[in-house]
Amino acid sequence: MTGKLIIFSAPSGSGKSTIINYLMQQGLGLAFSISATSRAPRGTEQHGVEYFFLSPEEFRQRIADGEFLEYEEVYPDRFYGTLKAQVERQLKKGQHVIFDVDVVGGCNIKEYYGNRALSIFIQPPSIEELRHRLEGRGTDTPEVIQQRLDKAEYELSFSPRFDKIIVNDDLETAKAETLEVIKHFLSCEL
Ligand code: ADP
Ligand code: 5GP
C-alpha cells in the first residue's frame, strides 16, 4: 500500500510547526518530507535530517537533471525544493508524507498528486496577531519580523487554492480540527 500526502502552507508565525509537531505524535504513521536547500545549516541541523544541504551549483545541476517535483529560488542562490525520488521512497514504504512548504510549492505539489494529496492552509486570525506571535517566539530580529509580515498579505491571498483552511485562533481547537480533517482524508479510499 502506498502512502498519501499532506501539505501545509501558511505565513510564517501562523502556528504551522506547532500543529505539525502535534500531528506527528498522534500515531498516524506520518513521516516528514525532507526538502533540499542551498542555505547553510542552522544550529544543530544535520544533512538528511532537517534538509539535504546542497551547494547552489549542485542544486542547479539537479534542477537541470529534472530531479525536483517543485523548487523555489527565494533569494538569489537560496533554493528550496522537493526531490521526487525522496518523496516516492517515503510513499512506497507506505508512509503518509507531511510537507511544510511555501504557498507556491504547496499548490504545485497538490496539482501534481491530485486527490492523493490534501493541502491545508493554516490561517492566523489577523496580521496583528501574527506580529504578536512572531515577537513572542523571539527567534527573529524586528527587521526579519517586518519582512515576514510584508510577505504575509501575499501568502494569505493563496488560501482559496487550498483544500482546507484552518484558522488558528484557539490552538487546541485548531489542532483538533486539523486532526479530524487528516483522519478523514486518510480513511478515504482513493
Ligand atoms: P510557524 O511554523 O507557522 O512559523 P510556529 O508554530 O513557530 O509558526 O508558531 C509561532 C509562535 O506562535 C510560536 O511561539 C507558537 O508557540 C505560537 N502559537 C502558535 N499557535 C498559537 C495560538 N493559537 N495562539 C497563540 N500562540 C500561538
Ligand atoms: P527555513 O529556511 O526557515 O528552514 O525555511 C524557509 C521556508 O522555506 C519555510 O517557509 C518553508 O515552508 C519553505 N520550504 C521548505 N522546504 C521547501 C520546499 O521543499 N519547497 C518549497 N517551495 N518551500 C520550502
XYZ file of N, CA, C and O and ligand atoms in Angstrom:
811
model
N 0.840 -1.200 0.000
C 0.000 0.000 0.000
C 0.874 1.249 0.000
O 1.815 1.341 0.772
N 0.581 2.189 -0.871
C 1.386 3.410 -0.880
C 0.694 4.493 -0.057
O -0.517 4.485 0.131
N 1.521 5.427 0.412
C 1.011 6.458 1.307
C 0.358 7.627 0.582
O 0.306 7.680 -0.642
N -0.132 8.557 1.371
C -0.746 9.778 0.847
C 0.111 10.985 1.244
O 1.066 10.854 2.008
N -0.283 12.145 0.744
C 0.499 13.364 1.001
C -0.361 14.405 1.713
O -1.524 14.605 1.329
N 0.204 15.050 2.712
C -0.499 16.119 3.429
C 0.406 17.346 3.417
O 1.522 17.311 3.925
N -0.107 18.396 2.779
C 0.713 19.589 2.552
C 0.252 20.719 3.464
O -0.943 21.025 3.509
N 1.200 21.339 4.169
C 0.899 22.512 4.999
C 1.625 23.731 4.452
O 2.829 23.676 4.196
N 0.876 24.810 4.290
C 1.482 26.101 3.950
C 0.808 27.157 4.810
O -0.355 26.995 5.205
N 1.538 28.247 5.066
C 0.998 29.316 5.907
C 2.002 30.449 5.972
O 3.201 30.209 5.813
N 1.551 31.660 6.261
C 2.521 32.707 6.563
C 3.314 32.319 7.811
O 2.772 31.658 8.710
N 4.569 32.726 7.853
C 5.418 32.424 8.995
C 4.805 33.001 10.273
O 4.379 34.150 10.293
N 4.739 32.192 11.334
C 4.174 32.630 12.608
C 2.730 32.224 12.805
O 2.145 32.447 13.872
N 2.128 31.558 11.801
C 0.712 31.163 11.895
C 0.491 30.019 12.879
O -0.629 29.791 13.334
N 1.556 29.246 13.128
C 1.421 28.109 14.046
C 1.550 26.770 13.333
O 1.239 25.717 13.905
N 2.074 26.803 12.114
C 2.197 25.589 11.296
C 3.092 24.543 11.967
O 2.704 23.383 12.094
N 4.274 24.949 12.410
C 5.192 23.975 13.037
C 4.587 23.400 14.302
O 4.721 22.198 14.571
N 3.908 24.251 15.092
C 3.290 23.787 16.341
C 2.256 22.705 16.029
O 2.213 21.657 16.693
N 1.449 22.933 15.020
C 0.389 21.976 14.671
C 0.999 20.706 14.061
O 0.594 19.593 14.408
N 2.008 20.857 13.208
C 2.642 19.672 12.602
C 3.286 18.807 13.698
O 3.131 17.584 13.704
N 3.985 19.438 14.642
C 4.622 18.665 15.724
C 3.593 17.868 16.507
O 3.826 16.709 16.869
N 2.459 18.481 16.753
C 1.377 17.777 17.457
C 0.906 16.562 16.641
O 0.774 15.450 17.167
N 0.683 16.762 15.346
C 0.167 15.677 14.498
C 1.130 14.497 14.419
O 0.704 13.341 14.395
N 2.433 14.802 14.403
C 3.436 13.743 14.274
C 3.411 12.802 15.484
O 3.902 11.686 15.403
N 2.842 13.280 16.592
C 2.820 12.460 17.823
C 1.522 11.680 17.988
O 1.270 11.112 19.041
N 0.662 11.682 16.955
C -0.659 11.060 17.113
C -0.737 9.612 16.597
O -1.834 9.068 16.452
N 0.409 9.017 16.257
C 0.413 7.611 15.852
C -0.314 7.339 14.542
O -0.927 6.280 14.366
N -0.253 8.283 13.618
C -0.955 8.119 12.338
C -0.041 7.595 11.222
O -0.455 7.510 10.073
N 1.203 7.267 11.541
C 2.136 6.782 10.513
C 2.591 7.887 9.583
O 2.757 7.665 8.382
N 2.776 9.086 10.136
C 3.179 10.224 9.316
C 4.699 10.363 9.302
O 5.348 10.162 10.332
N 5.243 10.705 8.141
C 6.677 10.966 8.037
C 6.852 12.367 7.464
O 6.060 12.793 6.624
N 7.862 13.070 7.921
C 8.090 14.438 7.461
C 8.903 14.420 6.161
O 9.880 13.685 6.064
N 8.487 15.184 5.179
C 9.235 15.248 3.920
C 10.525 16.048 4.111
O 10.484 17.172 4.611
N 11.632 15.462 3.713
C 12.908 16.172 3.839
C 13.195 16.872 2.511
O 13.365 16.232 1.480
N 13.202 18.210 2.555
C 13.454 19.016 1.360
C 14.950 19.196 1.161
O 15.736 18.904 2.060
N 15.301 19.709 0.010
C 16.682 20.132 -0.232
C 16.731 21.652 -0.150
O 15.754 22.327 -0.471
N 17.859 22.176 0.292
C 18.046 23.634 0.302
C 19.504 23.976 0.059
O 20.393 23.172 0.356
N 19.728 25.183 -0.463
C 21.114 25.644 -0.628
C 21.489 26.637 0.461
O 22.547 27.256 0.392
N 20.591 26.822 1.471
C 21.038 27.660 2.587
C 21.927 26.838 3.515
O 21.894 25.610 3.491
N 22.707 27.526 4.337
C 23.614 26.835 5.259
C 22.817 26.232 6.417
O 21.773 26.788 6.795
N 23.294 25.110 6.986
C 22.619 24.544 8.162
C 22.643 25.535 9.330
O 23.612 26.281 9.474
N 21.560 25.550 10.125
C 21.499 26.418 11.316
C 21.600 25.548 12.557
O 21.008 24.469 12.597
N 22.310 26.020 13.559
C 22.358 25.334 14.860
C 22.724 23.876 14.723
O 23.772 23.537 14.183
N 21.829 22.988 15.198
C 22.139 21.553 15.222
C 21.628 20.825 13.978
O 21.633 19.591 13.945
N 21.182 21.555 12.974
C 20.621 20.914 11.774
C 21.647 19.994 11.106
O 22.822 20.340 10.999
N 21.146 18.825 10.626
C 22.035 17.848 10.006
C 21.562 17.478 8.611
O 20.348 17.396 8.370
N 22.535 17.195 7.754
C 22.230 16.757 6.396
C 21.402 15.471 6.443
O 21.748 14.530 7.152
N 20.287 15.441 5.739
C 19.454 14.231 5.703
C 18.470 14.149 6.853
O 17.682 13.208 6.927
N 18.489 15.111 7.765
C 17.519 15.107 8.875
C 16.516 16.250 8.646
O 15.374 16.007 8.257
N 16.954 17.488 8.836
C 16.054 18.638 8.578
C 15.951 18.917 7.075
O 14.877 19.220 6.574
N 17.083 18.864 6.408
C 17.166 19.140 4.962
C 18.304 18.322 4.375
O 19.192 17.853 5.095
N 18.317 18.222 3.029
C 19.526 17.837 2.305
C 20.186 19.159 1.912
O 19.585 19.949 1.185
N 21.354 19.408 2.472
C 22.030 20.676 2.208
C 22.923 20.536 0.975
O 23.835 19.703 0.967
N 22.627 21.334 -0.049
C 23.369 21.283 -1.309
C 23.976 22.653 -1.574
O 23.437 23.670 -1.125
N 25.054 22.680 -2.345
C 25.578 23.985 -2.774
C 24.657 24.518 -3.875
O 23.936 23.736 -4.515
N 24.665 25.841 -4.127
C 23.842 26.367 -5.219
C 24.147 25.688 -6.560
O 23.233 25.443 -7.352
N 25.420 25.316 -6.794
C 25.804 24.658 -8.068
C 25.165 23.272 -8.169
O 24.624 22.894 -9.198
N 25.246 22.519 -7.043
C 24.634 21.176 -7.043
C 23.124 21.285 -7.254
O 22.508 20.469 -7.943
N 22.535 22.297 -6.596
C 21.082 22.489 -6.699
C 20.715 22.733 -8.160
O 19.802 22.096 -8.707
N 21.454 23.628 -8.822
C 21.174 23.953 -10.233
C 21.322 22.723 -11.109
O 20.535 22.501 -12.022
N 22.352 21.901 -10.833
C 22.573 20.697 -11.628
C 21.380 19.751 -11.499
O 20.892 19.196 -12.481
N 20.884 19.608 -10.274
C 19.762 18.697 -10.053
C 18.470 19.228 -10.676
O 17.621 18.447 -11.096
N 18.332 20.561 -10.724
C 17.183 21.142 -11.437
C 17.300 20.757 -12.917
O 16.332 20.271 -13.518
N 18.505 20.943 -13.464
C 18.730 20.637 -14.891
C 18.463 19.161 -15.174
O 17.974 18.798 -16.249
N 18.759 18.287 -14.204
C 18.537 16.847 -14.369
C 17.081 16.446 -14.114
O 16.753 15.264 -14.129
N 16.242 17.407 -13.811
C 14.800 17.127 -13.625
C 14.484 16.374 -12.349
O 13.516 15.627 -12.285
N 15.314 16.554 -11.312
C 15.119 15.764 -10.084
C 14.082 16.344 -9.127
O 13.695 15.689 -8.167
N 13.643 17.586 -9.379
C 12.728 18.222 -8.422
C 11.261 18.133 -8.853
O 10.926 18.340 -10.015
N 10.436 17.831 -7.866
C 8.992 17.886 -8.051
C 8.573 19.360 -8.129
O 7.714 19.740 -8.914
N 9.173 20.175 -7.287
C 8.983 21.629 -7.310
C 10.181 22.248 -6.603
O 10.824 21.597 -5.792
N 10.483 23.489 -6.957
C 11.536 24.208 -6.232
C 11.260 25.696 -6.344
O 10.516 26.138 -7.226
N 11.860 26.466 -5.439
C 11.753 27.925 -5.460
C 13.137 28.506 -5.200
O 13.871 28.001 -4.350
N 13.454 29.583 -5.920
C 14.669 30.340 -5.587
C 14.178 31.567 -4.821
O 13.723 32.540 -5.417
N 14.227 31.488 -3.500
C 13.603 32.510 -2.649
C 14.364 33.836 -2.716
O 13.755 34.898 -2.800
N 15.691 33.760 -2.636
C 16.575 34.897 -2.901
C 17.629 34.363 -3.864
O 17.771 33.143 -3.980
N 18.407 35.240 -4.515
C 19.436 34.719 -5.422
C 20.305 33.674 -4.717
O 20.778 33.915 -3.600
N 20.432 32.503 -5.328
C 21.254 31.390 -4.826
C 20.690 30.703 -3.579
O 21.343 29.833 -3.017
N 19.510 31.114 -3.124
C 18.918 30.434 -1.959
C 17.700 29.656 -2.444
O 16.619 30.207 -2.614
N 17.930 28.350 -2.668
C 16.899 27.478 -3.219
C 16.284 26.591 -2.128
O 16.975 26.204 -1.182
N 15.017 26.255 -2.331
C 14.347 25.212 -1.540
C 13.604 24.337 -2.536
O 12.990 24.869 -3.465
N 13.607 23.028 -2.326
C 12.870 22.191 -3.270
C 12.609 20.796 -2.748
O 13.268 20.330 -1.816
N 11.648 20.145 -3.385
C 11.243 18.791 -3.011
C 11.766 17.824 -4.065
O 11.446 17.967 -5.251
N 12.572 16.850 -3.628
C 13.146 15.870 -4.548
C 12.131 14.754 -4.814
O 11.623 14.131 -3.876
N 11.851 14.519 -6.092
C 10.871 13.488 -6.465
C 11.222 12.132 -5.854
O 10.369 11.460 -5.287
N 12.500 11.725 -5.985
C 12.911 10.387 -5.540
C 12.706 10.225 -4.039
O 12.299 9.152 -3.568
N 12.956 11.299 -3.302
C 12.811 11.247 -1.844
C 11.345 11.008 -1.458
O 11.031 10.160 -0.629
N 10.437 11.751 -2.090
C 9.011 11.605 -1.790
C 8.535 10.202 -2.174
O 7.854 9.522 -1.403
N 8.935 9.739 -3.360
C 8.483 8.421 -3.827
C 8.975 7.307 -2.908
O 8.255 6.346 -2.640
N 10.204 7.460 -2.414
C 10.765 6.452 -1.499
C 9.907 6.365 -0.235
O 9.566 5.288 0.227
N 9.531 7.525 0.302
C 8.731 7.536 1.534
C 7.330 6.972 1.277
O 6.817 6.184 2.056
N 6.731 7.350 0.144
C 5.373 6.877 -0.164
C 5.352 5.367 -0.370
O 4.421 4.683 0.068
N 6.385 4.841 -1.033
C 6.433 3.393 -1.315
C 6.549 2.577 -0.038
O 6.120 1.426 0.013
N 7.160 3.186 0.983
C 7.253 2.486 2.282
C 5.900 2.468 2.976
O 5.763 1.948 4.074
N 4.887 3.116 2.380
C 3.554 3.168 2.976
C 3.393 4.315 3.957
O 2.387 4.408 4.657
N 4.393 5.199 3.990
C 4.291 6.334 4.916
C 3.417 7.425 4.296
O 3.407 7.605 3.081
N 2.700 8.130 5.158
C 1.975 9.317 4.707
C 2.923 10.493 4.943
O 3.414 10.679 6.050
N 3.170 11.243 3.880
C 4.231 12.243 3.952
C 3.658 13.640 4.201
O 2.735 14.071 3.521
N 4.222 14.314 5.210
C 3.818 15.674 5.575
C 4.798 16.684 4.975
O 6.019 16.518 5.127
N 4.284 17.700 4.337
C 5.116 18.745 3.726
C 4.908 20.073 4.437
O 3.770 20.440 4.720
N 6.003 20.779 4.660
C 5.952 22.160 5.164
C 6.653 22.981 4.092
O 7.882 23.041 4.054
N 5.870 23.555 3.196
C 6.452 24.274 2.056
C 5.773 25.630 1.888
O 4.697 25.861 2.437
N 6.380 26.503 1.116
C 5.770 27.810 0.892
C 4.506 27.646 0.035
O 4.260 26.571 -0.522
N 3.711 28.718 -0.068
C 2.383 28.605 -0.707
C 2.454 28.158 -2.173
O 1.602 27.374 -2.620
N 3.479 28.612 -2.888
C 3.582 28.240 -4.308
C 3.928 26.752 -4.428
O 3.304 26.006 -5.189
N 4.915 26.314 -3.622
C 5.296 24.900 -3.605
C 4.112 24.022 -3.228
O 3.895 22.959 -3.812
N 3.335 24.471 -2.246
C 2.160 23.709 -1.788
C 1.167 23.500 -2.921
O 0.685 22.378 -3.139
N 0.891 24.564 -3.669
C -0.051 24.458 -4.794
C 0.508 23.534 -5.879
O -0.227 22.741 -6.480
N 1.821 23.595 -6.117
C 2.425 22.749 -7.162
C 2.385 21.266 -6.795
O 2.103 20.420 -7.647
N 2.658 20.946 -5.530
C 2.633 19.528 -5.114
C 1.200 18.997 -5.213
O 0.955 17.888 -5.684
N 0.236 19.810 -4.774
C -1.175 19.406 -4.853
C -1.569 19.125 -6.306
O -2.222 18.127 -6.626
N -1.143 20.007 -7.206
C -1.504 19.840 -8.616
C -0.908 18.548 -9.176
O -1.563 17.834 -9.920
N 0.299 18.224 -8.773
C 0.987 17.035 -9.282
C 0.324 15.747 -8.776
O 0.131 14.808 -9.528
N -0.035 15.712 -7.499
C -0.554 14.467 -6.905
C -2.079 14.381 -6.849
O -2.617 13.324 -6.500
N -2.781 15.462 -7.158
C -4.253 15.426 -7.218
C -4.888 14.898 -5.951
O -4.528 15.327 -4.850
N -5.811 13.922 -6.076
C -6.558 13.504 -4.875
C -5.764 12.607 -3.922
O -6.275 12.229 -2.868
N -4.520 12.285 -4.269
C -3.656 11.584 -3.279
C -3.125 12.569 -2.258
O -2.519 12.168 -1.261
N -3.289 13.873 -2.525
C -2.752 14.909 -1.636
C -3.874 15.748 -1.037
O -4.882 16.005 -1.689
N -3.677 16.139 0.221
C -4.592 17.071 0.886
C -3.773 18.320 1.205
O -2.730 18.218 1.849
N -4.247 19.477 0.738
C -3.488 20.709 1.022
C -4.226 21.524 2.082
O -5.433 21.744 1.983
N -3.486 21.920 3.107
C -4.073 22.624 4.260
C -3.370 23.965 4.438
O -2.133 24.024 4.473
N -4.178 25.012 4.558
C -3.641 26.356 4.793
C -3.930 26.727 6.235
O -5.076 26.687 6.673
N -2.880 27.054 6.986
C -3.066 27.480 8.382
C -3.118 29.006 8.395
O -2.139 29.669 8.031
N -4.296 29.516 8.767
C -4.506 30.969 8.686
C -4.489 31.614 10.071
O -5.177 31.153 10.981
N -3.714 32.689 10.231
C -3.731 33.395 11.528
C -5.017 34.213 11.624
O -5.585 34.590 10.590
N -5.496 34.530 12.845
C -6.731 35.317 12.965
C -6.586 36.709 12.350
O -7.553 37.258 11.837
N -5.383 37.302 12.398
C -5.154 38.635 11.823
C -3.651 38.857 11.674
O -2.846 38.147 12.287
N -3.301 39.862 10.903
C -1.879 40.206 10.730
C -1.312 40.715 12.065
O -0.172 40.449 12.410
N -2.147 41.440 12.825
C -1.707 41.968 14.123
C -1.317 40.821 15.064
O -0.287 40.858 15.742
N -2.155 39.782 15.070
C -1.877 38.607 15.913
C -0.603 37.893 15.433
O 0.176 37.398 16.246
N -0.419 37.879 14.121
C 0.795 37.274 13.561
C 2.038 37.994 14.103
O 3.014 37.372 14.500
N 1.942 39.328 14.138
C 3.049 40.122 14.675
C 3.324 39.741 16.147
O 4.454 39.483 16.526
N 2.248 39.639 16.940
C 2.406 39.256 18.361
C 3.111 37.913 18.485
O 3.986 37.721 19.314
N 2.706 36.959 17.637
C 3.275 35.609 17.757
C 4.734 35.589 17.355
O 5.558 34.936 18.000
N 5.051 36.306 16.281
C 6.459 36.341 15.842
C 7.318 37.024 16.898
O 8.432 36.585 17.188
N 6.777 38.087 17.504
C 7.536 38.769 18.562
C 7.682 37.837 19.766
O 8.756 37.721 20.354
N 6.603 37.134 20.095
C 6.608 36.233 21.257
C 7.543 35.045 21.053
O 8.142 34.560 22.010
N 7.661 34.568 19.794
C 8.528 33.410 19.520
C 9.982 33.765 19.774
O 10.773 32.908 20.172
N 10.315 35.028 19.521
C 11.650 35.519 19.882
C 12.790 34.943 19.072
O 13.922 34.926 19.537
N 12.527 34.498 17.834
C 13.611 33.917 17.024
C 14.091 34.874 15.937
O 15.066 34.585 15.267
N 13.390 35.996 15.740
C 13.716 36.881 14.615
C 13.961 38.313 15.072
O 13.339 38.781 16.030
N 14.813 39.009 14.336
C 15.033 40.443 14.598
C 13.798 41.224 14.127
O 13.017 40.715 13.317
N 13.617 42.478 14.621
C 12.472 43.284 14.153
C 12.428 43.421 12.630
O 11.346 43.409 12.041
N 13.605 43.501 11.979
C 13.626 43.633 10.504
C 13.074 42.376 9.846
O 12.284 42.447 8.904
N 13.511 41.213 10.344
C 13.043 39.943 9.760
C 11.539 39.774 10.015
O 10.794 39.339 9.129
N 11.087 40.177 11.206
C 9.647 40.092 11.506
C 8.871 40.950 10.500
O 7.868 40.514 9.935
N 9.368 42.153 10.243
C 8.670 43.022 9.290
C 8.652 42.412 7.889
O 7.615 42.436 7.211
N 9.764 41.795 7.486
C 9.807 41.124 6.171
C 8.771 40.015 6.104
O 8.077 39.845 5.106
N 8.671 39.246 7.174
C 7.712 38.131 7.191
C 6.282 38.652 7.112
O 5.440 38.081 6.427
N 6.011 39.785 7.825
C 4.660 40.359 7.803
C 4.336 40.940 6.422
O 3.209 40.807 5.938
N 5.344 41.552 5.784
C 5.123 42.117 4.446
C 4.724 41.016 3.459
O 3.909 41.226 2.575
N 5.333 39.846 3.648
C 5.060 38.726 2.742
C 3.709 38.064 3.045
O 3.101 37.425 2.181
N 3.248 38.243 4.301
C 2.048 37.511 4.750
C 0.800 37.854 3.924
O 0.015 36.976 3.589
N 0.637 39.148 3.564
C -0.543 39.560 2.779
C -0.616 38.771 1.473
O -1.671 38.272 1.088
N 0.528 38.690 0.810
C 0.628 37.948 -0.462
C 0.290 36.466 -0.238
O -0.493 35.867 -0.973
N 0.862 35.901 0.832
C 0.639 34.479 1.106
C -0.829 34.202 1.428
O -1.387 33.185 0.997
N -1.458 35.126 2.165
C -2.872 34.937 2.533
C -3.761 34.895 1.289
O -4.800 34.227 1.292
N -3.333 35.557 0.224
C -4.164 35.580 -0.989
C -4.218 34.210 -1.663
O -5.059 33.971 -2.522
N -3.335 33.279 -1.262
C -3.352 31.928 -1.836
C -4.340 30.993 -1.136
O -4.582 29.884 -1.612
N -4.873 31.406 0.015
C -5.660 30.455 0.823
C -6.818 29.780 0.069
O -7.054 28.593 0.265
N -7.544 30.498 -0.851
C -8.659 29.829 -1.527
C -8.238 28.650 -2.412
O -9.066 27.839 -2.801
N -6.941 28.562 -2.736
C -6.483 27.467 -3.605
C -6.256 26.165 -2.831
O -5.924 25.140 -3.418
N -6.378 26.219 -1.504
C -6.097 25.030 -0.689
C -7.386 24.239 -0.435
O -8.482 24.803 -0.470
N -7.222 22.929 -0.190
C -8.402 22.078 0.059
C -9.101 22.492 1.347
O -10.319 22.451 1.440
N -8.311 22.827 2.371
C -8.879 23.189 3.687
C -8.163 24.402 4.243
O -6.936 24.500 4.121
N -8.935 25.288 4.874
C -8.329 26.407 5.603
C -8.631 26.173 7.078
O -9.792 25.978 7.449
N -7.590 26.141 7.904
C -7.782 26.018 9.345
C -7.371 27.357 9.958
O -6.225 27.787 9.801
N -8.325 28.022 10.614
C -7.997 29.288 11.285
C -7.412 28.944 12.653
O -8.075 28.299 13.470
N -6.145 29.320 12.853
C -5.502 29.032 14.136
C -5.663 30.227 15.075
O -4.760 31.048 15.208
N -6.854 30.268 15.708
C -7.104 31.296 16.721
C -6.837 30.636 18.070
O -5.784 30.826 18.663
N -7.761 29.779 18.501
C -7.501 28.974 19.700
C -6.716 27.728 19.276
O -7.188 26.961 18.418
N -5.529 27.540 19.838
C -4.644 26.464 19.379
C -5.263 25.074 19.539
O -5.160 24.243 18.639
N -5.892 24.813 20.687
C -6.456 23.469 20.913
C -7.539 23.158 19.882
O -7.625 22.037 19.378
N -8.355 24.160 19.542
C -9.402 23.960 18.532
C -8.770 23.685 17.169
O -9.201 22.780 16.442
N -7.745 24.451 16.829
C -7.082 24.277 15.523
C -6.435 22.888 15.426
O -6.529 22.223 14.392
N -5.797 22.434 16.506
C -5.180 21.095 16.500
C -6.249 20.030 16.279
O -6.079 19.116 15.468
N -7.368 20.148 17.028
C -8.435 19.142 16.944
C -9.054 19.127 15.539
O -9.288 18.051 14.964
N -9.272 20.302 14.977
C -9.861 20.381 13.621
C -8.929 19.762 12.588
O -9.357 19.022 11.709
N -7.645 20.059 12.710
C -6.672 19.536 11.742
C -6.602 18.008 11.853
O -6.596 17.303 10.837
N -6.573 17.514 13.077
C -6.515 16.061 13.281
C -7.737 15.389 12.654
O -7.617 14.358 11.976
N -8.905 15.982 12.841
C -10.144 15.426 12.302
C -10.095 15.359 10.773
O -10.419 14.334 10.161
N -9.669 16.461 10.163
C -9.594 16.552 8.695
C -8.629 15.485 8.150
O -8.901 14.814 7.154
N -7.508 15.314 8.833
C -6.496 14.358 8.355
C -6.979 12.917 8.533
O -6.830 12.085 7.639
N -7.583 12.634 9.671
C -8.097 11.265 9.897
C -9.114 10.908 8.819
O -9.124 9.800 8.294
N -9.973 11.855 8.488
C -10.982 11.618 7.459
C -10.317 11.373 6.105
O -10.644 10.408 5.405
N -9.349 12.203 5.764
C -8.635 12.067 4.481
C -7.931 10.700 4.399
O -7.992 10.020 3.372
N -7.284 10.290 5.494
C -6.537 9.024 5.467
C -7.470 7.815 5.405
O -7.081 6.755 4.907
N -8.694 7.989 5.880
C -9.622 6.844 5.893
C -10.343 6.662 4.548
O -10.959 5.629 4.309
N -10.270 7.663 3.670
C -10.984 7.585 2.386
C -10.218 6.722 1.388
O -9.003 6.820 1.295
N -10.973 5.904 0.626
C -10.381 5.129 -0.479
C -10.027 6.104 -1.587
O -10.719 7.088 -1.795
N -8.964 5.794 -2.341
C -8.632 6.682 -3.476
C -9.411 6.253 -4.709
O -9.718 5.112 -4.899
P 5.102 28.778 12.000
O 5.666 27.384 11.977
O 3.830 28.883 11.193
O 6.103 29.836 11.623
P 5.044 28.483 14.929
O 4.414 27.129 15.083
O 6.504 28.626 15.165
O 4.639 29.127 13.495
O 4.232 29.483 15.879
C 4.631 30.844 16.051
C 4.501 31.228 17.542
O 3.116 31.360 17.886
C 5.087 30.189 18.493
O 5.726 30.862 19.540
C 3.856 29.400 18.971
O 4.058 28.868 20.262
C 2.766 30.476 18.963
N 1.405 29.978 18.662
C 1.034 29.008 17.785
N -0.311 28.870 17.742
C -0.825 29.788 18.623
C -2.156 30.151 19.036
N -3.246 29.557 18.555
N -2.287 31.134 19.948
C -1.199 31.772 20.447
N 0.092 31.471 20.111
C 0.282 30.504 19.198
P 13.740 27.801 6.697
O 14.894 28.420 5.966
O 13.246 28.647 7.840
O 14.024 26.359 7.096
O 12.509 27.689 5.670
C 12.036 28.802 4.991
C 10.780 28.468 4.186
O 11.047 27.553 3.122
C 9.643 27.837 5.006
O 8.558 28.745 4.967
C 9.274 26.571 4.287
O 7.864 26.459 4.193
C 9.900 26.747 2.893
N 10.311 25.452 2.339
C 10.976 24.462 2.990
N 11.151 23.410 2.167
C 10.595 23.740 0.969
C 10.458 23.039 -0.269
O 10.868 21.890 -0.464
N 9.821 23.699 -1.266
C 9.336 24.956 -1.113
N 8.699 25.500 -2.155
N 9.429 25.655 0.041
C 10.060 25.042 1.078
